[in-house]
Short mmCIF file of C-alpha atoms and ligand atoms in Angstrom, two decimals:
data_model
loop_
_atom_site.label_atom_id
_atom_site.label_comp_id
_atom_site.label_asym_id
_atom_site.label_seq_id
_atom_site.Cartn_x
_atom_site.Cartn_y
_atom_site.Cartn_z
CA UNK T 23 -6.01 14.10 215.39
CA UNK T 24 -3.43 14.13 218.61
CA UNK T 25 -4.04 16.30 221.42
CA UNK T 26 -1.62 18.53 222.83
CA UNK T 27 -0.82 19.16 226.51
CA UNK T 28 1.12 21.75 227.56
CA UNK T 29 3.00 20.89 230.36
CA UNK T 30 3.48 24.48 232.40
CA UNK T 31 6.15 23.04 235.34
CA UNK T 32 9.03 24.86 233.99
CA UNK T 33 6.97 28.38 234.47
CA UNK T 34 6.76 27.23 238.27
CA UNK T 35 10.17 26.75 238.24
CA UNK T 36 11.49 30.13 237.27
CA UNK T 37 8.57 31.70 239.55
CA UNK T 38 10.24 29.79 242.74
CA UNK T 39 13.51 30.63 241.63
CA UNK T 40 12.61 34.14 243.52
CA UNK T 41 9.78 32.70 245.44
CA UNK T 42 8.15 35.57 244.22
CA UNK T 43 4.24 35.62 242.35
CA UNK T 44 5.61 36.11 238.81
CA UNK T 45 5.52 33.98 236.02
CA UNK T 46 2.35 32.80 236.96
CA UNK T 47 1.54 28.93 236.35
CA UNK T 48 -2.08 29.79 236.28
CA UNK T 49 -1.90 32.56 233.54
CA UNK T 50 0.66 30.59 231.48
CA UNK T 51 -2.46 27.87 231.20
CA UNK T 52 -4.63 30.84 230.39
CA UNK T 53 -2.16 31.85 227.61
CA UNK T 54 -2.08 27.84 226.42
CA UNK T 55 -5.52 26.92 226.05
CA UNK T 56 -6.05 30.14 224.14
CA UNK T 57 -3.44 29.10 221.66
CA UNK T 58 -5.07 25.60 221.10
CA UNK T 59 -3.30 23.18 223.93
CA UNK T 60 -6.10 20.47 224.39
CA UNK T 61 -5.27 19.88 228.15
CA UNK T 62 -2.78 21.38 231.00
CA UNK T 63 -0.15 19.35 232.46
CA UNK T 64 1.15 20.12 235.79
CA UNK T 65 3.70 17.47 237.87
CA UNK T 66 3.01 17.95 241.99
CA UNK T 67 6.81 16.98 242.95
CA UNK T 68 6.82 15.39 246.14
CA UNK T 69 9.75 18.06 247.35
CA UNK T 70 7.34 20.81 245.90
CA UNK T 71 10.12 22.47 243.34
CA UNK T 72 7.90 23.92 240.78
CA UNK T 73 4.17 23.50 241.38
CA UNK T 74 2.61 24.23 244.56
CA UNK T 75 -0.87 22.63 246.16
CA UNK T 76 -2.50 26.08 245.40
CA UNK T 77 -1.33 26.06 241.68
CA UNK T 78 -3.33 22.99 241.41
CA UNK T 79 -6.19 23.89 243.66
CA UNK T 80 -6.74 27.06 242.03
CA UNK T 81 -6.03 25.37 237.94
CA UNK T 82 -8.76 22.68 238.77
CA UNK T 83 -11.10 25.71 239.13
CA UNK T 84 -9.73 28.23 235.63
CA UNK T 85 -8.68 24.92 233.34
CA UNK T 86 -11.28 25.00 230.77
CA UNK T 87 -9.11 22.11 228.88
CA UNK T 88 -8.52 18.91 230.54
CA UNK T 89 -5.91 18.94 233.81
CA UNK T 90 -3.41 16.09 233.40
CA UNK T 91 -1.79 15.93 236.96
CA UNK T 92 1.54 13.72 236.98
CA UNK T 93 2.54 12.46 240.50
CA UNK T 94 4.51 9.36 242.18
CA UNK T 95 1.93 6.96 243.59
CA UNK T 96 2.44 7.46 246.93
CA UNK T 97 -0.40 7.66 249.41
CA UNK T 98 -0.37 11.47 249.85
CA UNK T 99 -0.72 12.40 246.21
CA UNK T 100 -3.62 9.94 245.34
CA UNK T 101 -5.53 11.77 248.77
CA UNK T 102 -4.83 15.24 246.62
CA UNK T 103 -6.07 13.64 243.40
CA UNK T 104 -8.62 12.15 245.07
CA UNK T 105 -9.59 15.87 246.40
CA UNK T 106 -8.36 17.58 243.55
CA UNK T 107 -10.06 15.77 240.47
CA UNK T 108 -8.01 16.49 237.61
CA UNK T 109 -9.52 14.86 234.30
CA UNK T 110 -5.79 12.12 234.15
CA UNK T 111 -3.40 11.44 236.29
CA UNK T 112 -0.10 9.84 235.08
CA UNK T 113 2.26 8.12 237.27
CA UNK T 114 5.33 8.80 237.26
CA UNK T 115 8.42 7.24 239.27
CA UNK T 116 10.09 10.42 241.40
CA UNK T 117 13.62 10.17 242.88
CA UNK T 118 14.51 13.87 244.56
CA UNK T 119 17.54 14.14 243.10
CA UNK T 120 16.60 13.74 239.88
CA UNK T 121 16.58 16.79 237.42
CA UNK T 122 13.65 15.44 235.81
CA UNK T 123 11.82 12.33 235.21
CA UNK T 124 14.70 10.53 234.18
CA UNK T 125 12.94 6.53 233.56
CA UNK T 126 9.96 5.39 233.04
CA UNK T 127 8.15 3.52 236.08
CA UNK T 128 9.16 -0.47 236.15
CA UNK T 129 5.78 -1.44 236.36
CA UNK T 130 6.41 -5.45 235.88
CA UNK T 131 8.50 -4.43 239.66
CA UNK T 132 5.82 -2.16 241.28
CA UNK T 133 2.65 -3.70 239.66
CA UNK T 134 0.92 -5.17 242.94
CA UNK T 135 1.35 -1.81 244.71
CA UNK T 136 0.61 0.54 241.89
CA UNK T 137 -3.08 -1.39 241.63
CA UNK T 138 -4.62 0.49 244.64
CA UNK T 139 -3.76 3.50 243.45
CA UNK T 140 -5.12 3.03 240.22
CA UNK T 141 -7.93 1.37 240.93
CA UNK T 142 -8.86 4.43 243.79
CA UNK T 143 -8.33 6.97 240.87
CA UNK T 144 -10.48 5.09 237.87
CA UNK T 145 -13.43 4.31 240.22
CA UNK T 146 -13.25 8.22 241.69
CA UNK T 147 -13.36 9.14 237.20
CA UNK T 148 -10.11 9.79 236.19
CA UNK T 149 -8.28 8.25 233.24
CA UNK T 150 -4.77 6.78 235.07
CA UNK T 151 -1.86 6.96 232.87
CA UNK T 152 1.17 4.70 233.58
CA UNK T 153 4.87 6.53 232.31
CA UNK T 154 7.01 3.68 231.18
CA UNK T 155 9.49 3.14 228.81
CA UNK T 156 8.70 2.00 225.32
CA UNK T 157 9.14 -2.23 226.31
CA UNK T 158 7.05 -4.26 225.23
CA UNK T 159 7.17 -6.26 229.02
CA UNK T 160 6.36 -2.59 230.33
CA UNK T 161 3.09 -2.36 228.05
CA UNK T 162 1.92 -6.23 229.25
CA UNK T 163 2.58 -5.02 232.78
CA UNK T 164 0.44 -1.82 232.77
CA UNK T 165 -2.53 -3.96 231.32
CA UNK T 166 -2.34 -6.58 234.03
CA UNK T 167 -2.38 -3.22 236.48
CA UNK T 168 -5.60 -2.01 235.27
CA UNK T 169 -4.65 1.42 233.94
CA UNK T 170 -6.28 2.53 230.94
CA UNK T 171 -3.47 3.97 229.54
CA UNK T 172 0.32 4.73 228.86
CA UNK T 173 2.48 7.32 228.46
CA UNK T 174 5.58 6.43 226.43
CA UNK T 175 9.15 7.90 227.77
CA UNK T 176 10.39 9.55 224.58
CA UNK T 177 13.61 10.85 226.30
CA UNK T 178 16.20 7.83 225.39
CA UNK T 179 14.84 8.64 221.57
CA UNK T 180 15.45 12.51 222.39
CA UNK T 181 18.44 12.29 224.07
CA UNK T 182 19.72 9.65 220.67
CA UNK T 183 22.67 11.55 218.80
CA UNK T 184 20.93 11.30 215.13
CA UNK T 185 21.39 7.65 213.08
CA UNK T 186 21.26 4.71 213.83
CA UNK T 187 20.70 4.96 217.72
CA UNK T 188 17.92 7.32 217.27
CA UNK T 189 16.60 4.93 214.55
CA UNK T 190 16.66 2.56 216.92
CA UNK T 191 14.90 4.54 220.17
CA UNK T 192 12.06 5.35 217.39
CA UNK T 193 11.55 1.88 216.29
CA UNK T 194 11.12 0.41 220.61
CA UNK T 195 8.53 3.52 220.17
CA UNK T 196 6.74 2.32 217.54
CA UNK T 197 6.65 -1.19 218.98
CA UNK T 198 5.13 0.20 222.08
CA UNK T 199 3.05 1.97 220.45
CA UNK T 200 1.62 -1.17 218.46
CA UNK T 201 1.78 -3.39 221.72
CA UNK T 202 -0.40 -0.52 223.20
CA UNK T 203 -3.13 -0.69 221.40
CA UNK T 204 -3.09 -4.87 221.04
CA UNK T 205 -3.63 -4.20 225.07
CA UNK T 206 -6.39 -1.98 224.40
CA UNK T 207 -4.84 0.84 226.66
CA UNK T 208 -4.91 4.36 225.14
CA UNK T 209 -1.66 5.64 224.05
CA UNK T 210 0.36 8.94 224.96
CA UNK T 211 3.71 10.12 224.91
CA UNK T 212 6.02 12.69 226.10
CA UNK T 213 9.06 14.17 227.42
CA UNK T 214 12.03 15.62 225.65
CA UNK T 215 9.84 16.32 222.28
CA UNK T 216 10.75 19.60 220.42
CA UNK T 217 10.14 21.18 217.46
CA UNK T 218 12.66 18.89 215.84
CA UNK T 219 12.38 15.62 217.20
CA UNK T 220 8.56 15.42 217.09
CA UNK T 221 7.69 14.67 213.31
CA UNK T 222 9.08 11.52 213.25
CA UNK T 223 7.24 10.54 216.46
CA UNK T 224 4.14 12.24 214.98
CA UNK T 225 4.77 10.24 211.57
CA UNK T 226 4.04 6.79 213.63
CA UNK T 227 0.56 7.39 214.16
CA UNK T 228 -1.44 5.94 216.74
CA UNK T 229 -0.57 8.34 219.69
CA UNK T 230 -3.34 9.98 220.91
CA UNK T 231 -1.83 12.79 223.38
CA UNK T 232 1.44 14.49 223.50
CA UNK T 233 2.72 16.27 226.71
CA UNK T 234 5.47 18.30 226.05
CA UNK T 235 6.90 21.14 228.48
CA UNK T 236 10.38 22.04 228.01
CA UNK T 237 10.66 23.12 224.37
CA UNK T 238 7.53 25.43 224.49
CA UNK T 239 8.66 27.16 227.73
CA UNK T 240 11.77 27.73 226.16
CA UNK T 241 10.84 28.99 223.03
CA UNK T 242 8.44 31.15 224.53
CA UNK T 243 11.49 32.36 226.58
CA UNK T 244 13.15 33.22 223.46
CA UNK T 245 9.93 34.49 220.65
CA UNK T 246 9.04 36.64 223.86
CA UNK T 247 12.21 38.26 225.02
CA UNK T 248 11.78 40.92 222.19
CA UNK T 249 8.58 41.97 222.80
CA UNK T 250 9.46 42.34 226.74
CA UNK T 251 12.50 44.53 226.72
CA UNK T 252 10.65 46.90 224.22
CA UNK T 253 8.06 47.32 226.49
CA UNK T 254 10.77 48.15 229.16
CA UNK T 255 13.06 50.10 227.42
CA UNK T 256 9.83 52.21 226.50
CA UNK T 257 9.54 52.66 230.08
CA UNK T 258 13.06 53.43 230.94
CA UNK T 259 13.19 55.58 228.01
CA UNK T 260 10.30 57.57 228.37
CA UNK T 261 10.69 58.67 231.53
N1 PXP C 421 5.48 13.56 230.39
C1 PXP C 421 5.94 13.25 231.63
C2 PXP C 421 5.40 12.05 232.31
C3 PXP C 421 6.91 14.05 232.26
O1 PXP C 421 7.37 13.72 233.48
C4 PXP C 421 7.37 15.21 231.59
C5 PXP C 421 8.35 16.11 232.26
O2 PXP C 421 7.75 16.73 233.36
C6 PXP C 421 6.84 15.50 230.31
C7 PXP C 421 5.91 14.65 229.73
C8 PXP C 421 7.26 16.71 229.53
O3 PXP C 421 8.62 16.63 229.24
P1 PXP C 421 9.37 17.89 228.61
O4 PXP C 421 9.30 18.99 229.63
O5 PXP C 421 10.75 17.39 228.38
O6 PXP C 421 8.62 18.25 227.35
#
């Protein structure tokens, strides 16, 4: 069976939008564990946009799941790993003007300087996950680093109007996926996967974790607007 983290940024995001206390990041992870996500996902943004250092301080202490923590591999984040402990940490590359994770990180490039990172975070017990983007020279890279694992940019395949081009983003999955596991490294994926887009990535097998964010935010957004104006317009009504 895949596992599913739920990645709980985008309730950050709307919190600092006011700089306020509400939606909680904390309580959202609550809510997502008890509807059956197998881990909590959280990405520590150098330029601190959604999550904060005491979202993560105080979610190392209520996640009951497994606390994926995705961060660039700069010196400052593996110190708060290294303090924090989540159970994974993926790398990610992090440019600050950058919506969202827009590429994978070029590994074969950064390889020599991602290896202290990694090798800091698997000897301190965490399973490192390297984002890249599903190449085959990407995969070979992240073994020679020493990270246990991948996590395969689905975006391109996302982003792919339907046809061939999106045929074609599945298939460089799939091949990832199979050059993956001839590595030995475990395999995960994520970003961009909705409740359209996901079957077919499900359908390839051999992905053991999915982090997705966006899509569940948003529908939540949307299945829970109904119930939350009812409960105001009882108030405004009733009084
Ligand atoms: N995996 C990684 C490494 C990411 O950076 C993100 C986005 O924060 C996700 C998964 C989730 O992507 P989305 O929010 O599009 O589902």
């Amino acid at each position: 069976m895949a596992l599913l983290g739920v990645n709980i940024d985008h309730v950050a995001t709307v919190r600092q939008a006011r700089g306020g206390r509400e939606p909680d990041p904390v309580a959202a992870a609550v809510l997502a564990e008890l509807a059956g996500a197998d881990g909590i996902t959280v990405h520590l943004r150098e330029d601190r946009r959604h999550i904060q250092d005491r979202d993560l301080h105080v979610l190392r202490r209520t996640v009951q799941t497994r606390l994926n923590l995705e961060m660039a591999a700069t010196e400052e984040m593996v110190r708060i790993a290294l303090e924090v402990r989540p159970e994974a940490v993926t790398l990610v590359p992090e440019k600050r003007q950058e919506l969202t994770t827009e590429g994978g990180l070029d590994v074969a490039q950064l390889h020599p300087s991602l290896e202290s990172a990694i090798d800091a975070l698997q000897q301190a017990g965490m399973l490192v996950s390297l984002f890249i983007d599903p190449d085959p020279e990407q995969v070979r890279a992240a073994r020679l680093s020493g990270a246990r694992a991948i996590e395969i940019h689905t975006g391109a395949y996302c982003e792919a109007p339907a046809g061939e081009q999106r045929d074609r983003e599945l298939e460089r999955i799939r091949t990832a996926i199979v050059a993956g596991h001839e590595a030995g490294l475990q395999v995960h994926a994520g970003h961009g996967l909705n409740y359209n887009n996901v079957q077919a990535v499900l359908a390839l097998g051999g992905v053991r974790e999915y982090n997705i964010g966006h899509s569940i935010i948003s529908r939540a957004v949307l299945v829970g607007l109904e119930r939350a104006v009812r409960e105001m317009a009882a108030l405004v009504h009733g009084a």
